[in-house]
C-alpha positions as a printed NumPy array, in Angstrom:
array([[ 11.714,  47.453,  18.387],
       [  8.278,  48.083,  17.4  ],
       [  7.718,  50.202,  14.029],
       [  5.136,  52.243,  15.443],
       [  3.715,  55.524,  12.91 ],
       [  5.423,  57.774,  15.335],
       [  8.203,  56.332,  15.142],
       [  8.048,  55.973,  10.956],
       [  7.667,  59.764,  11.023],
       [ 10.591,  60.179,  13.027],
       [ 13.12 ,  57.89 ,  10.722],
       [ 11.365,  60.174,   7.531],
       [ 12.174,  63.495,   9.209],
       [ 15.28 ,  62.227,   9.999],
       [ 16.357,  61.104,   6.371],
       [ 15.112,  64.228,   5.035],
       [ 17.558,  66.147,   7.24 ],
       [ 20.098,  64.312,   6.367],
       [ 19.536,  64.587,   2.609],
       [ 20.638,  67.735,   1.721],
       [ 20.323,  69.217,  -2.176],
       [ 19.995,  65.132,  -3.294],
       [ 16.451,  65.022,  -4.99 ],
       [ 14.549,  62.246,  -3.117],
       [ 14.605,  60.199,  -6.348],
       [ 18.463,  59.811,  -6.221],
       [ 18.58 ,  60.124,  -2.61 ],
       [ 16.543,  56.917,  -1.886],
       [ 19.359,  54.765,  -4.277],
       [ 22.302,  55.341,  -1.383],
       [ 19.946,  55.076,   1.295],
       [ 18.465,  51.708,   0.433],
       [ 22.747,  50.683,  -0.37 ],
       [ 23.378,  51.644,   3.122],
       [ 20.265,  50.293,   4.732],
       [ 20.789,  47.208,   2.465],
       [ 24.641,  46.798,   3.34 ],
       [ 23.631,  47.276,   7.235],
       [ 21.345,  44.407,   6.523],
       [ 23.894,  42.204,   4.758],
       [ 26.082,  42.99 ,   7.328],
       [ 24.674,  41.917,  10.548],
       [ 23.137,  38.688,   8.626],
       [ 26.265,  37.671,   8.302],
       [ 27.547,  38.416,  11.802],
       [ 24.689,  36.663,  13.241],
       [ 25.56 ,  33.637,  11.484],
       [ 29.236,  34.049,  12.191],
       [ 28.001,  33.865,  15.779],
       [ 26.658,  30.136,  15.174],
       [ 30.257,  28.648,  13.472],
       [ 33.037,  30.385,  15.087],
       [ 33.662,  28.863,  18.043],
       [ 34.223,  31.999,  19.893],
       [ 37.488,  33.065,  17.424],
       [ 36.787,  36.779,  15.323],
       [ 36.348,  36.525,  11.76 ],
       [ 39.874,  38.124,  11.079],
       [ 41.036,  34.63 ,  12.823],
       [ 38.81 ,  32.405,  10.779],
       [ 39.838,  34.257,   7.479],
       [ 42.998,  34.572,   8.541],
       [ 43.604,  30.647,   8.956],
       [ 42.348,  29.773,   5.498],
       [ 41.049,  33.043,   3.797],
       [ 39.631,  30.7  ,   0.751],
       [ 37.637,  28.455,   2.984],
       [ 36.428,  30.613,   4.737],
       [ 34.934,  32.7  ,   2.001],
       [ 33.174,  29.26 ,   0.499],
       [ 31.407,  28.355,   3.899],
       [ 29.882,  32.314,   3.805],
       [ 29.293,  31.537,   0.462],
       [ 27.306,  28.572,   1.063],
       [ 25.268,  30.045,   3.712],
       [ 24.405,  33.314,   3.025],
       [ 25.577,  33.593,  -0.992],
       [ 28.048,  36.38 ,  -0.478],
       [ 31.197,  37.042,   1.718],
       [ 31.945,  39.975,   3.651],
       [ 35.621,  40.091,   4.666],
       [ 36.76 ,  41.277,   7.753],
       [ 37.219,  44.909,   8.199],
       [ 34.166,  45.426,   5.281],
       [ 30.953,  45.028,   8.329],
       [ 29.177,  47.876,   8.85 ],
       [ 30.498,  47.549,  12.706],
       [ 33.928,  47.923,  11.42 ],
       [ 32.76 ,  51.087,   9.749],
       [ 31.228,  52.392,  12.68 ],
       [ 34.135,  51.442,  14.879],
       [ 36.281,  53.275,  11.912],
       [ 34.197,  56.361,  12.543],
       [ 35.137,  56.627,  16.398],
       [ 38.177,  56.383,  16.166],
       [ 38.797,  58.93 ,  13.427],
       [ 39.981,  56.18 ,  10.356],
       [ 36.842,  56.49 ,   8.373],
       [ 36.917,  57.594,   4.221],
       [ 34.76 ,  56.839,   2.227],
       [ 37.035,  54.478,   0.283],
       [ 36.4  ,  52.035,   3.119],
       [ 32.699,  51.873,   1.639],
       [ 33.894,  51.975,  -1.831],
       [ 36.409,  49.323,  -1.846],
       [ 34.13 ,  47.352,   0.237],
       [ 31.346,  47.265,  -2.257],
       [ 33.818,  45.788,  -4.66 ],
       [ 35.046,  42.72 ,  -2.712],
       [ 31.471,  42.057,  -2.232],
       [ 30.836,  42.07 ,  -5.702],
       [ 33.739,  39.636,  -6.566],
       [ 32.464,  37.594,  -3.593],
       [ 29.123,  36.709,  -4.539],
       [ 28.458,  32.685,  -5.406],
       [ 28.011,  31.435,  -8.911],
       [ 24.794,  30.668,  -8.071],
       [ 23.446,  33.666,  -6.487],
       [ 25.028,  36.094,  -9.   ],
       [ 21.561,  36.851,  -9.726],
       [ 20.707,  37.815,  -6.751],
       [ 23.263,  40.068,  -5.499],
       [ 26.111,  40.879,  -8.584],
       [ 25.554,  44.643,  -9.082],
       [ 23.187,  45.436,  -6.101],
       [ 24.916,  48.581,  -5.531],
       [ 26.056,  49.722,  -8.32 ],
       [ 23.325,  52.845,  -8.384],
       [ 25.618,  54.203,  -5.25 ],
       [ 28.085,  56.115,  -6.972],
       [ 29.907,  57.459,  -3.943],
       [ 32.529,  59.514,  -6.493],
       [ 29.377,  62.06 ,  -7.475],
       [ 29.307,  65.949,  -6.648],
       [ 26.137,  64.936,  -5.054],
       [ 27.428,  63.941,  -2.409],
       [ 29.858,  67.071,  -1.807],
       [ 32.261,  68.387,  -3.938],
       [ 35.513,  66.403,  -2.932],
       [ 36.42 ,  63.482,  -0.796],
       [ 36.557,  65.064,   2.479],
       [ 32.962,  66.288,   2.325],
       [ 32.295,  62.72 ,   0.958],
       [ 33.33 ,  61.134,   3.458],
       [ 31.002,  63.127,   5.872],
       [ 28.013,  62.866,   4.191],
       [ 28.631,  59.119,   4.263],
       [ 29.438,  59.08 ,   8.214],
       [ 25.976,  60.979,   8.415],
       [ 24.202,  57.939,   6.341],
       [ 26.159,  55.388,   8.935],
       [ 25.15 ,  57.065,  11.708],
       [ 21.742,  57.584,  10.453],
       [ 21.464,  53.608,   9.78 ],
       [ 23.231,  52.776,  12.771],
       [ 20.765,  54.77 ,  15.371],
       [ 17.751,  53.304,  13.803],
       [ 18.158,  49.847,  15.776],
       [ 17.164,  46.997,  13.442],
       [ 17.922,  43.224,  14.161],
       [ 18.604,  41.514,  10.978],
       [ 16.267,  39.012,  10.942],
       [ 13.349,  41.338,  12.417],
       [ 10.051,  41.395,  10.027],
       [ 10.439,  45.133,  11.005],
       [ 13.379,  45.841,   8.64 ],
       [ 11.484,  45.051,   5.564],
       [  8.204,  46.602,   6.811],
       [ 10.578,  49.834,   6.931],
       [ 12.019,  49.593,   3.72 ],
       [  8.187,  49.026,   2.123],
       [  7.267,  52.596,   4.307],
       [ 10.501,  54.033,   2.591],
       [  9.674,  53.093,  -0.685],
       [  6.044,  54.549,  -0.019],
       [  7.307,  57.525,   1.121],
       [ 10.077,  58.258,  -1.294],
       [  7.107,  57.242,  -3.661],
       [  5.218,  60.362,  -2.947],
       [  7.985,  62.683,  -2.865],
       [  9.646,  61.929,  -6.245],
       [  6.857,  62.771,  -8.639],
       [  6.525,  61.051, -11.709],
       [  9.497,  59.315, -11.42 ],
       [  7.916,  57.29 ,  -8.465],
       [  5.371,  54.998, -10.762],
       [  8.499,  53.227, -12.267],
       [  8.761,  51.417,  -8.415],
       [  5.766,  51.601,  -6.312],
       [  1.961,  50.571,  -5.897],
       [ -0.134,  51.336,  -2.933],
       [ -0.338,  48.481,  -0.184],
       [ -4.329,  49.452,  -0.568],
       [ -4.031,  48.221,  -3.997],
       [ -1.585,  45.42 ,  -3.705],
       [ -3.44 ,  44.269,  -0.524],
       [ -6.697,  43.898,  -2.678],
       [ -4.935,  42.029,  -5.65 ],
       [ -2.754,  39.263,  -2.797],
       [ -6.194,  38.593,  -0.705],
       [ -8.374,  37.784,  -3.703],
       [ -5.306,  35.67 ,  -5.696],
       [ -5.16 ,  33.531,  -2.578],
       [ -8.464,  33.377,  -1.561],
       [ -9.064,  29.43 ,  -0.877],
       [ -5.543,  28.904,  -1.539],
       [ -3.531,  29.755,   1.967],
       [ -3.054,  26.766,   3.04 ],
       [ -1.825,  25.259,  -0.354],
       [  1.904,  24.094,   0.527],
       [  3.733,  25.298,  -2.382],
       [  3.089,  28.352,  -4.179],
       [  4.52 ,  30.267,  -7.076],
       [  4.42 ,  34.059,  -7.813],
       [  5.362,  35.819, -10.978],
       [  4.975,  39.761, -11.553],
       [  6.28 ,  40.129, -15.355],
       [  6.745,  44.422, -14.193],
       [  7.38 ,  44.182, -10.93 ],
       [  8.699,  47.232,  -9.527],
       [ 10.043,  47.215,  -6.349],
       [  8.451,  43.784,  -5.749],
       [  5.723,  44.561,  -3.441],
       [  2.897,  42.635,  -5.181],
       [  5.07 ,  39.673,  -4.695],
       [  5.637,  40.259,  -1.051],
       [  2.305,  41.114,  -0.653],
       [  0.922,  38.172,  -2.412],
       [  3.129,  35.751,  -0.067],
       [  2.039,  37.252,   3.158],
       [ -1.117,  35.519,   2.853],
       [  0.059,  31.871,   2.505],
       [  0.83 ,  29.775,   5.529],
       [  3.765,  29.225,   4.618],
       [  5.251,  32.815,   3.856],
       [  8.561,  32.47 ,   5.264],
       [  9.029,  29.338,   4.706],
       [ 12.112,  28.499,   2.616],
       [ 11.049,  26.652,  -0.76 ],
       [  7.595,  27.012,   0.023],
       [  7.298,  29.887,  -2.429],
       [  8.943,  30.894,  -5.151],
       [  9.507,  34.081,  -6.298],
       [  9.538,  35.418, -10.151],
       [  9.802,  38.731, -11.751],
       [ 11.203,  41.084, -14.401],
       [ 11.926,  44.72 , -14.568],
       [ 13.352,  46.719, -17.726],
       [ 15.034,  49.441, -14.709],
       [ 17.904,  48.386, -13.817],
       [ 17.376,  50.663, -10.291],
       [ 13.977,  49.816,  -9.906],
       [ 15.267,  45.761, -10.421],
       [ 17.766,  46.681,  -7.57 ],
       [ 15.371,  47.691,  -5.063],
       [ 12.738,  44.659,  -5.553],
       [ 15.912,  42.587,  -4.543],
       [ 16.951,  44.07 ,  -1.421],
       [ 13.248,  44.304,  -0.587],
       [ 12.751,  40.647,  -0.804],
       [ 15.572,  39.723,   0.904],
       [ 14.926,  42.274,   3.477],
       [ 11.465,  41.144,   4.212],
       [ 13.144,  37.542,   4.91 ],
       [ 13.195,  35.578,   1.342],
       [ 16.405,  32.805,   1.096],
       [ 18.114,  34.033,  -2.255],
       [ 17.709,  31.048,  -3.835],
       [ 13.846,  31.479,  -3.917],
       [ 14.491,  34.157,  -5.859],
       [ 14.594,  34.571,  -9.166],
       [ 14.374,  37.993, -10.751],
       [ 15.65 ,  39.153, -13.912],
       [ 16.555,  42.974, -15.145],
       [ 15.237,  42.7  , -18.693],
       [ 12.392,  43.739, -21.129],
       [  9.463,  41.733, -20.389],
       [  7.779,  42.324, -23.929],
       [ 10.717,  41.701, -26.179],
       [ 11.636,  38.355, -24.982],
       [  9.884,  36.094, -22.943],
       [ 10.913,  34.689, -19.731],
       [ 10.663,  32.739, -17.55 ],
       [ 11.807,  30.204, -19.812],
       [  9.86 ,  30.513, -23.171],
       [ 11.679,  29.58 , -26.568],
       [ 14.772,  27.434, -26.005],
       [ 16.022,  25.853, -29.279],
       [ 13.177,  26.504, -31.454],
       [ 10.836,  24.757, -28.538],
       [  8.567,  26.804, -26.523],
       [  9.078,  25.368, -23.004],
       [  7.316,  28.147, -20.619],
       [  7.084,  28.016, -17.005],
       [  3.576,  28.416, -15.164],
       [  2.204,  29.934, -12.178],
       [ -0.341,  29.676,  -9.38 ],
       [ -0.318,  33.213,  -9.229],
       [  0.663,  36.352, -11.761],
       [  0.365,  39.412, -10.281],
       [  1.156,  43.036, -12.473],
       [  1.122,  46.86 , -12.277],
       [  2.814,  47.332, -15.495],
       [  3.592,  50.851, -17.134],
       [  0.161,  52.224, -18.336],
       [ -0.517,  52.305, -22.434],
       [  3.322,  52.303, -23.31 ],
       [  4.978,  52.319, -26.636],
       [  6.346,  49.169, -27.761],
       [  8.009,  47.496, -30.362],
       [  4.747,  45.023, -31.69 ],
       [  6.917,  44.328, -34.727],
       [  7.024,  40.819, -36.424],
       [  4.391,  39.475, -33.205],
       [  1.694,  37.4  , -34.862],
       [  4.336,  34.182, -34.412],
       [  4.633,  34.428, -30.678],
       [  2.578,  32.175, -28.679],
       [  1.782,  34.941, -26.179],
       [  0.121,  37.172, -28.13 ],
       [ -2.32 ,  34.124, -29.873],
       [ -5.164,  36.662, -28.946],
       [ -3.549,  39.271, -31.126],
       [ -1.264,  42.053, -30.708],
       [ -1.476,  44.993, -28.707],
       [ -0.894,  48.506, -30.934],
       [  2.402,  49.754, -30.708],
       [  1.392,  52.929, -28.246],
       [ -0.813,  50.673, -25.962],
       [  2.082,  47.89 , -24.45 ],
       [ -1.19 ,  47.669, -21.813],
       [ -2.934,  44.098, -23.485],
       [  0.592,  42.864, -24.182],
       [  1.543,  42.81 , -20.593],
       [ -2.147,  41.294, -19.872],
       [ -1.517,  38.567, -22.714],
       [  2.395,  37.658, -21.45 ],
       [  0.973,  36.979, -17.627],
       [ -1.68 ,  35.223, -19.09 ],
       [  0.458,  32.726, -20.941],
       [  2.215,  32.015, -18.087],
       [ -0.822,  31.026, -15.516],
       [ -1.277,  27.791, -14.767],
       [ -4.925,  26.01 , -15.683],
       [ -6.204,  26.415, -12.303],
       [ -4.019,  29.341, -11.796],
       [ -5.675,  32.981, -11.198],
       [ -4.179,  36.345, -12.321],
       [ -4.848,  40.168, -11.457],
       [ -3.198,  42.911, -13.469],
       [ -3.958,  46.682, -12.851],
       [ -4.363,  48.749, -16.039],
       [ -6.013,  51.976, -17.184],
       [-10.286,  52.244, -17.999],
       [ -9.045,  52.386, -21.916],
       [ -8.591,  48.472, -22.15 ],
       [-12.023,  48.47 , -21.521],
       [-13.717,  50.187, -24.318],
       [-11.021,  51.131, -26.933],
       [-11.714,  50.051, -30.323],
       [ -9.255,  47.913, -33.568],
       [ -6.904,  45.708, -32.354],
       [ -7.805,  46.264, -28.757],
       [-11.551,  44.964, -29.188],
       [-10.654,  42.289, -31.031],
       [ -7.892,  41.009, -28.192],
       [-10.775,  41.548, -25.804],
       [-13.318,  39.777, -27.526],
       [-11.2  ,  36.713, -27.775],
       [-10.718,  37.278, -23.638],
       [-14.282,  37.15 , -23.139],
       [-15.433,  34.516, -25.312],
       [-12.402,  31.964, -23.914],
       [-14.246,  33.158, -20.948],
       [-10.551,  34.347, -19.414],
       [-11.992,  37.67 , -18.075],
       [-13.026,  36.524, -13.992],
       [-13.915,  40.179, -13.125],
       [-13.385,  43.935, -13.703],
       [-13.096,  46.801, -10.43 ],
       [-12.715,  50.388, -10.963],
       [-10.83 ,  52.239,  -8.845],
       [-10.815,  55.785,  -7.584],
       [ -8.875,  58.329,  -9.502],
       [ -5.577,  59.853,  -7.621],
       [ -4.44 ,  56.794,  -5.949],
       [ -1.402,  56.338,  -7.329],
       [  2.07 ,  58.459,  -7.236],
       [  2.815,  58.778, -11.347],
       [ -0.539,  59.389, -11.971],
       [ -4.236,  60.602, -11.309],
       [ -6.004,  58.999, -13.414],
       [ -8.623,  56.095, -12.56 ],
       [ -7.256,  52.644, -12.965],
       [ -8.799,  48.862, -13.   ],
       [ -7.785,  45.803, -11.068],
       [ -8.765,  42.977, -13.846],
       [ -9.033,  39.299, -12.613],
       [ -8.384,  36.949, -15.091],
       [ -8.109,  32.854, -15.236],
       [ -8.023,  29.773, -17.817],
       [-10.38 ,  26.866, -18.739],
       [-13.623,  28.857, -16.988],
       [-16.791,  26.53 , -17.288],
       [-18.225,  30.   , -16.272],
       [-18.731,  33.114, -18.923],
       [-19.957,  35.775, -16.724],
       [-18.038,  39.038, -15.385],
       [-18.421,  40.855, -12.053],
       [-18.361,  44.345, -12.521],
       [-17.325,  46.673,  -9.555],
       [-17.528,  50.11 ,  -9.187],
       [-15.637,  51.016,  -6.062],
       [-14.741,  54.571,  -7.643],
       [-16.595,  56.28 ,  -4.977],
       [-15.14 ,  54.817,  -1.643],
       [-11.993,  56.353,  -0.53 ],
       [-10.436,  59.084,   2.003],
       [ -9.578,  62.285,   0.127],
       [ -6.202,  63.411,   1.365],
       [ -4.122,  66.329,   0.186],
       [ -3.298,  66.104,  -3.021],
       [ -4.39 ,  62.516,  -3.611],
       [ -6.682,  59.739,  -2.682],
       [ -6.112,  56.978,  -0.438],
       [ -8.358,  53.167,  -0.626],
       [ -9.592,  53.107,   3.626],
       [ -9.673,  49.519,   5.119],
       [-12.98 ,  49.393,   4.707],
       [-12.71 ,  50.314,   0.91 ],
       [-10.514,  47.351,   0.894],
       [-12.331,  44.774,   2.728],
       [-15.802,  45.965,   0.825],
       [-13.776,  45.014,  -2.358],
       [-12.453,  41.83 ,  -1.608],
       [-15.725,  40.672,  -0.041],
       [-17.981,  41.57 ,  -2.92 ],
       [-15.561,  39.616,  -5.014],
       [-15.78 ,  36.777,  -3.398],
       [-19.688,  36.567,  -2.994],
       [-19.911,  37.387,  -6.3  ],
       [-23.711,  38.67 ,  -6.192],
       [-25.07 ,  41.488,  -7.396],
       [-24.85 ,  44.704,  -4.932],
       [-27.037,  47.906,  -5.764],
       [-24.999,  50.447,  -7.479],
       [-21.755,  49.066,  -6.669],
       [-21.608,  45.211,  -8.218],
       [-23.221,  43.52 , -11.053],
       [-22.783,  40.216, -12.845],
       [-23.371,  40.359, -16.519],
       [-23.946,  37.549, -18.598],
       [-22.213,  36.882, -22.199],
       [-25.348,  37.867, -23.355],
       [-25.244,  41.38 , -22.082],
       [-21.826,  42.039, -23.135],
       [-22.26 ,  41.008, -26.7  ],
       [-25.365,  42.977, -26.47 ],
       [-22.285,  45.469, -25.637],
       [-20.292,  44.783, -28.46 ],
       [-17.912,  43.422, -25.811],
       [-17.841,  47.115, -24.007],
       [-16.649,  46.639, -20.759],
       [-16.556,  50.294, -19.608],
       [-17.919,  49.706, -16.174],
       [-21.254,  52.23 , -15.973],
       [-22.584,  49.554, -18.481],
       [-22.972,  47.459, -16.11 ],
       [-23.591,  48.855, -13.025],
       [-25.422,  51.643, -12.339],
       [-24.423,  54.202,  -9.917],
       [-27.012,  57.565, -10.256],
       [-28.115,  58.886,  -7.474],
       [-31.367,  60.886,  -8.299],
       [-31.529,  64.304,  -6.715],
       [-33.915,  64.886,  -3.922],
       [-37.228,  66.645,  -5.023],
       [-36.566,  70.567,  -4.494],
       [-39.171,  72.237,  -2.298],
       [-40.482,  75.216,  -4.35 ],
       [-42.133,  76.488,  -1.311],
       [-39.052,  76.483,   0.492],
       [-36.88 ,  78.01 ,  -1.93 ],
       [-39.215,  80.922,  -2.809],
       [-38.84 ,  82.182,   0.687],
       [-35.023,  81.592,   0.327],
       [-35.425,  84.101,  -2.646],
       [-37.192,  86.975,  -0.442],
       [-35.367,  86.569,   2.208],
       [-32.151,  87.032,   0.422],
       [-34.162,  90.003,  -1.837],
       [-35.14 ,  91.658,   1.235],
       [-31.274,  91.138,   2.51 ],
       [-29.935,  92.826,  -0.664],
       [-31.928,  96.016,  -0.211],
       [-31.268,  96.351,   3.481],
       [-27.296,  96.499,   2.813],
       [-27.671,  98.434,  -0.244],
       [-29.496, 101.154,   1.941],
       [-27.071, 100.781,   4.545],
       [-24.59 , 101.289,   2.201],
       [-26.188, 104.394,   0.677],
       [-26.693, 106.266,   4.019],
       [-23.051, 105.711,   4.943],
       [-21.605, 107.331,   1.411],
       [-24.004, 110.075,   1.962],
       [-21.943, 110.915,   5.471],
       [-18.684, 110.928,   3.772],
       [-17.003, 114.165,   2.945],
       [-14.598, 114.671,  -0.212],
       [-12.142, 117.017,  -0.256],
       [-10.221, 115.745,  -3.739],
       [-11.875, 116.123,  -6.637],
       [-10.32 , 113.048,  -8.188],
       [-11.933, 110.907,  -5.24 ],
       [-15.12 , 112.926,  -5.407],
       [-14.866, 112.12 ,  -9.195],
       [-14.914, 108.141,  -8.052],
       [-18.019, 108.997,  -5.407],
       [-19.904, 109.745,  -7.948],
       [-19.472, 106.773, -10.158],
       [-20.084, 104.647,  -6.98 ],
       [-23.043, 106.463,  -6.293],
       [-24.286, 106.064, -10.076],
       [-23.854, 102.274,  -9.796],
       [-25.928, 102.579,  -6.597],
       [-28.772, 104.647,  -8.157],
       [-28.057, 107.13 ,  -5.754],
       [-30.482, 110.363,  -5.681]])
């Protein structure tokens, strides 16, 4: 099928009728399970399809249940035993056998099925679907309906497993689910506008490179990863591109891995990790006293915007040689941790709030150090309301090592956008205009500018964008002529209607004297006679 916007609006209405009292920010956690399950599921089928031999999986396991299990293993990293496909819950459904227990119990065996080597990949995938909650009704019988609703929601939606539709689905989900769980939603999810912008200018020159690795040290629901990818000819590929992130939310984490593997990734190119980025590094880092990190042709970041942190005992770690962030602005800490891990001819682009870009103390000094290691490639300002969690204006910085080059392009793209609702939204051309200017790097009449070192220390290493580029629009000359006959035309207006409106409260007749009382006081505001 294709995933046309009609038919996107259709699958939304359709969850939302099927959801109930669940808040959408719980809500989304089963849906993905299912949607992820259903996946799993017919993955696995289609590959059963290819070894059986024309025998049912209840024969193969039920020949040698043990072997069986390690040649699914092998394959696909997991095992789904018979009677636990999402066909055998459907066919459970028509014939009246269905309880939820069949889901629970499944979820289990799939758990203790998972192979040693892809426990990182799929051990605890679903544990944020806790089918015993009053959420879903208040005993097992209601339950279990709620559940056949979610199967039968999945089921009608038609997805192959293999289809690049699938994971452009769950990325509209996520988007969606985004926008309808408030604050909650920036722990997960970052425009496509702005991800889009970020993947075409880290891989500008580079598509064609035949091995490529991506690291996102915050990476939500991994969408700057996938995003990133889908520009390099090989995207797809298996080994081609490896895939690294971390995420402190253990649901968030959960979603970025179905979402990878839904949009096609083998498991074992991935390689995320449900931890705190800030208080111990990874990938790699310190092992036995030796720091041993692991580098990147691309690092890619929409971290949490000026968080607290622990910046305790720091000065010793290698990633914060610039200095160290203060303790309620995580934001340069994040910068200085992707940094550490880009390669030399790496490139990295991080998206953080205007305040990195003019606050003072340990902040200025950090960003001195940036600028004069010549790290900082390029700042652009964004509109304000274009993310979920937030409506204030953000920055995409561009950063890189071992520049011969110590200027900075500066662009303001603050102005283009499409006002929507209650929120802004980056238009393609907003996003191409970008990208381009960043790549010819030239100077662009209030929008880009390229300052030298020598402006910026002229600065004090201020990098608050209006600095640099100049954006006022002077006002066009007012035509005194023109406006004086605006005046007596509206003076000559006002007396007309305030005569009207004299003659007609002379024609009324009072016959209260409270009312007449108020006539009176109108007509004494008037200046009646």
């Amino acid at each position: 099928m294709v995933l046309t916007a009609e038919k996107e609006a259709l699958i939304w209405k359709t969850l939302n009728d099927t959801r109930g009292k669940i808040e959408p920010s719980v809500y989304k956690d089963y849906i993905f399970g299912v949607m992820f399950y259903k996946f799993l599921s017919e993955k696995a089928q289609a590959w059963l399809v290819t070894v059986s031999r024309g025998q049912s999986w209840s024969e193969i396991w039920g020949q040698d249940p043990e072997q069986a299990a390690a040649l699914m293993q092998r394959k696909l990293g997991y095992v789904i035993q018979p009677g636990d496909m999402f066909s055998d819950w459907k066919a459970a459904i028509n014939t009246d056998k269905f309880s939820i227990m069949m889901v629970s119990d499944a979820l289990v065996r799939f758990d203790q099925g998972v192979a040693p080597e892809a426990k990182d990949d799929f051990a605890g995938i679903f544990a944020d679907m806790d089918l015993t909650s009053s959420r879903l009704g208040a005993n097992a019988q209601t339950r279990t309906a709620t559940m056949m609703d979610w199967i039968h929601l999945m089921d009608s939606i038609e997805l192959d497993a293999d289809a690049d539709v699938m994971g452009d689905l769950y990325e509209y989900l996520i988007g969606m689910f985004a926008a309808n769980s408030g604050a909650k939603a920036g722990e997960f999810y970052t425009p496509h506008q702005v991800s889009d912008i970020m993947a075409r200018i880290l891989t500008a020159g580079r598509e064609k490179q035949e091995t490529y690795s991506l690291y996102d040290p915050a990476m939500g629901s991994g969408s700057l990863l996938l995003t990133t990818a889908s520009y390099m000819k090989n995207a797809g590929v298996q080994g081609a591109i490896k895939y690294y992130g971390q995420e402190w939310i253990t649901t968030t984490y959960n979603l970025a891995r179905m979402n990878l593997m839904m949009h096609g990734v083998a498991y074992n190119d991935i390689n995320l990790r449900n931890a705190d980025t800030l208080n111990g590094d990874w990938p790699d880092g310190v092992v036995a006293g030796v720091d041993n990190p692991r580098m990147f042709d691309a690092v890619m970041a929409n971290p949490p915007y000026s968080q607290n942190w622990d910046n305790t005992n720091r000065e010793d770690d290698p990633r914060f040689r610039f200095g160290v962030a203060p303790k309620s602005k995580a934001d340069y800490a994040f910068l200085l941790h992707g940094l550490y891990h880009l390669r030399d001819n790496g490139l990295m682009a991080i998206v953080l709030p205007h305040g990195v870009l003019f606050r003072g103390a340990a902040e200025e000094r950090i960003r001195k150090e940036l600028l004069e290691e010549h790290n900082i490639v390029a700042v652009i300002g964004l509109p304000e309301k274009i993310f979920t969690n937030t409506g204030i204006p953000t920055i995409i910085m561009i950063l890189a090592k071992n520049r011969a080059d110590d200027s900075v392009l500066f662009i303001d793209a603050s102005k283009g956008f499409e006002k929507q609702k209650n929120s802004n939204k980056l238009r393609q051309e907003d996003v191409d205009k970008i990208v381009q200017t960043y790549l010819a790097r030239q100077d662009v009449e209030k929008y880009a500018h390229i300052a030298t070192m020598a402006e910026i220390r002229e600065n004090d290493y201020n990098l608050n964008i209006p600095r640099y580029v100049d954006t006022f629009e002077e006002e066009a000359p007012v035509d005194t002529a023109e406006l004086l006959a605006d005046m007596k035309s509206l003076k000559a207006e006002e007396t007309q209607l305030s005569a009207d409106l004299k003659t007609m409260m002379a024609d009324l007749t009072v016959t209260d004297p409270a009312n007449q009382q108020l006539l009176d006081e109108l007509k004494g505001v008037l200046d009646y006679d």
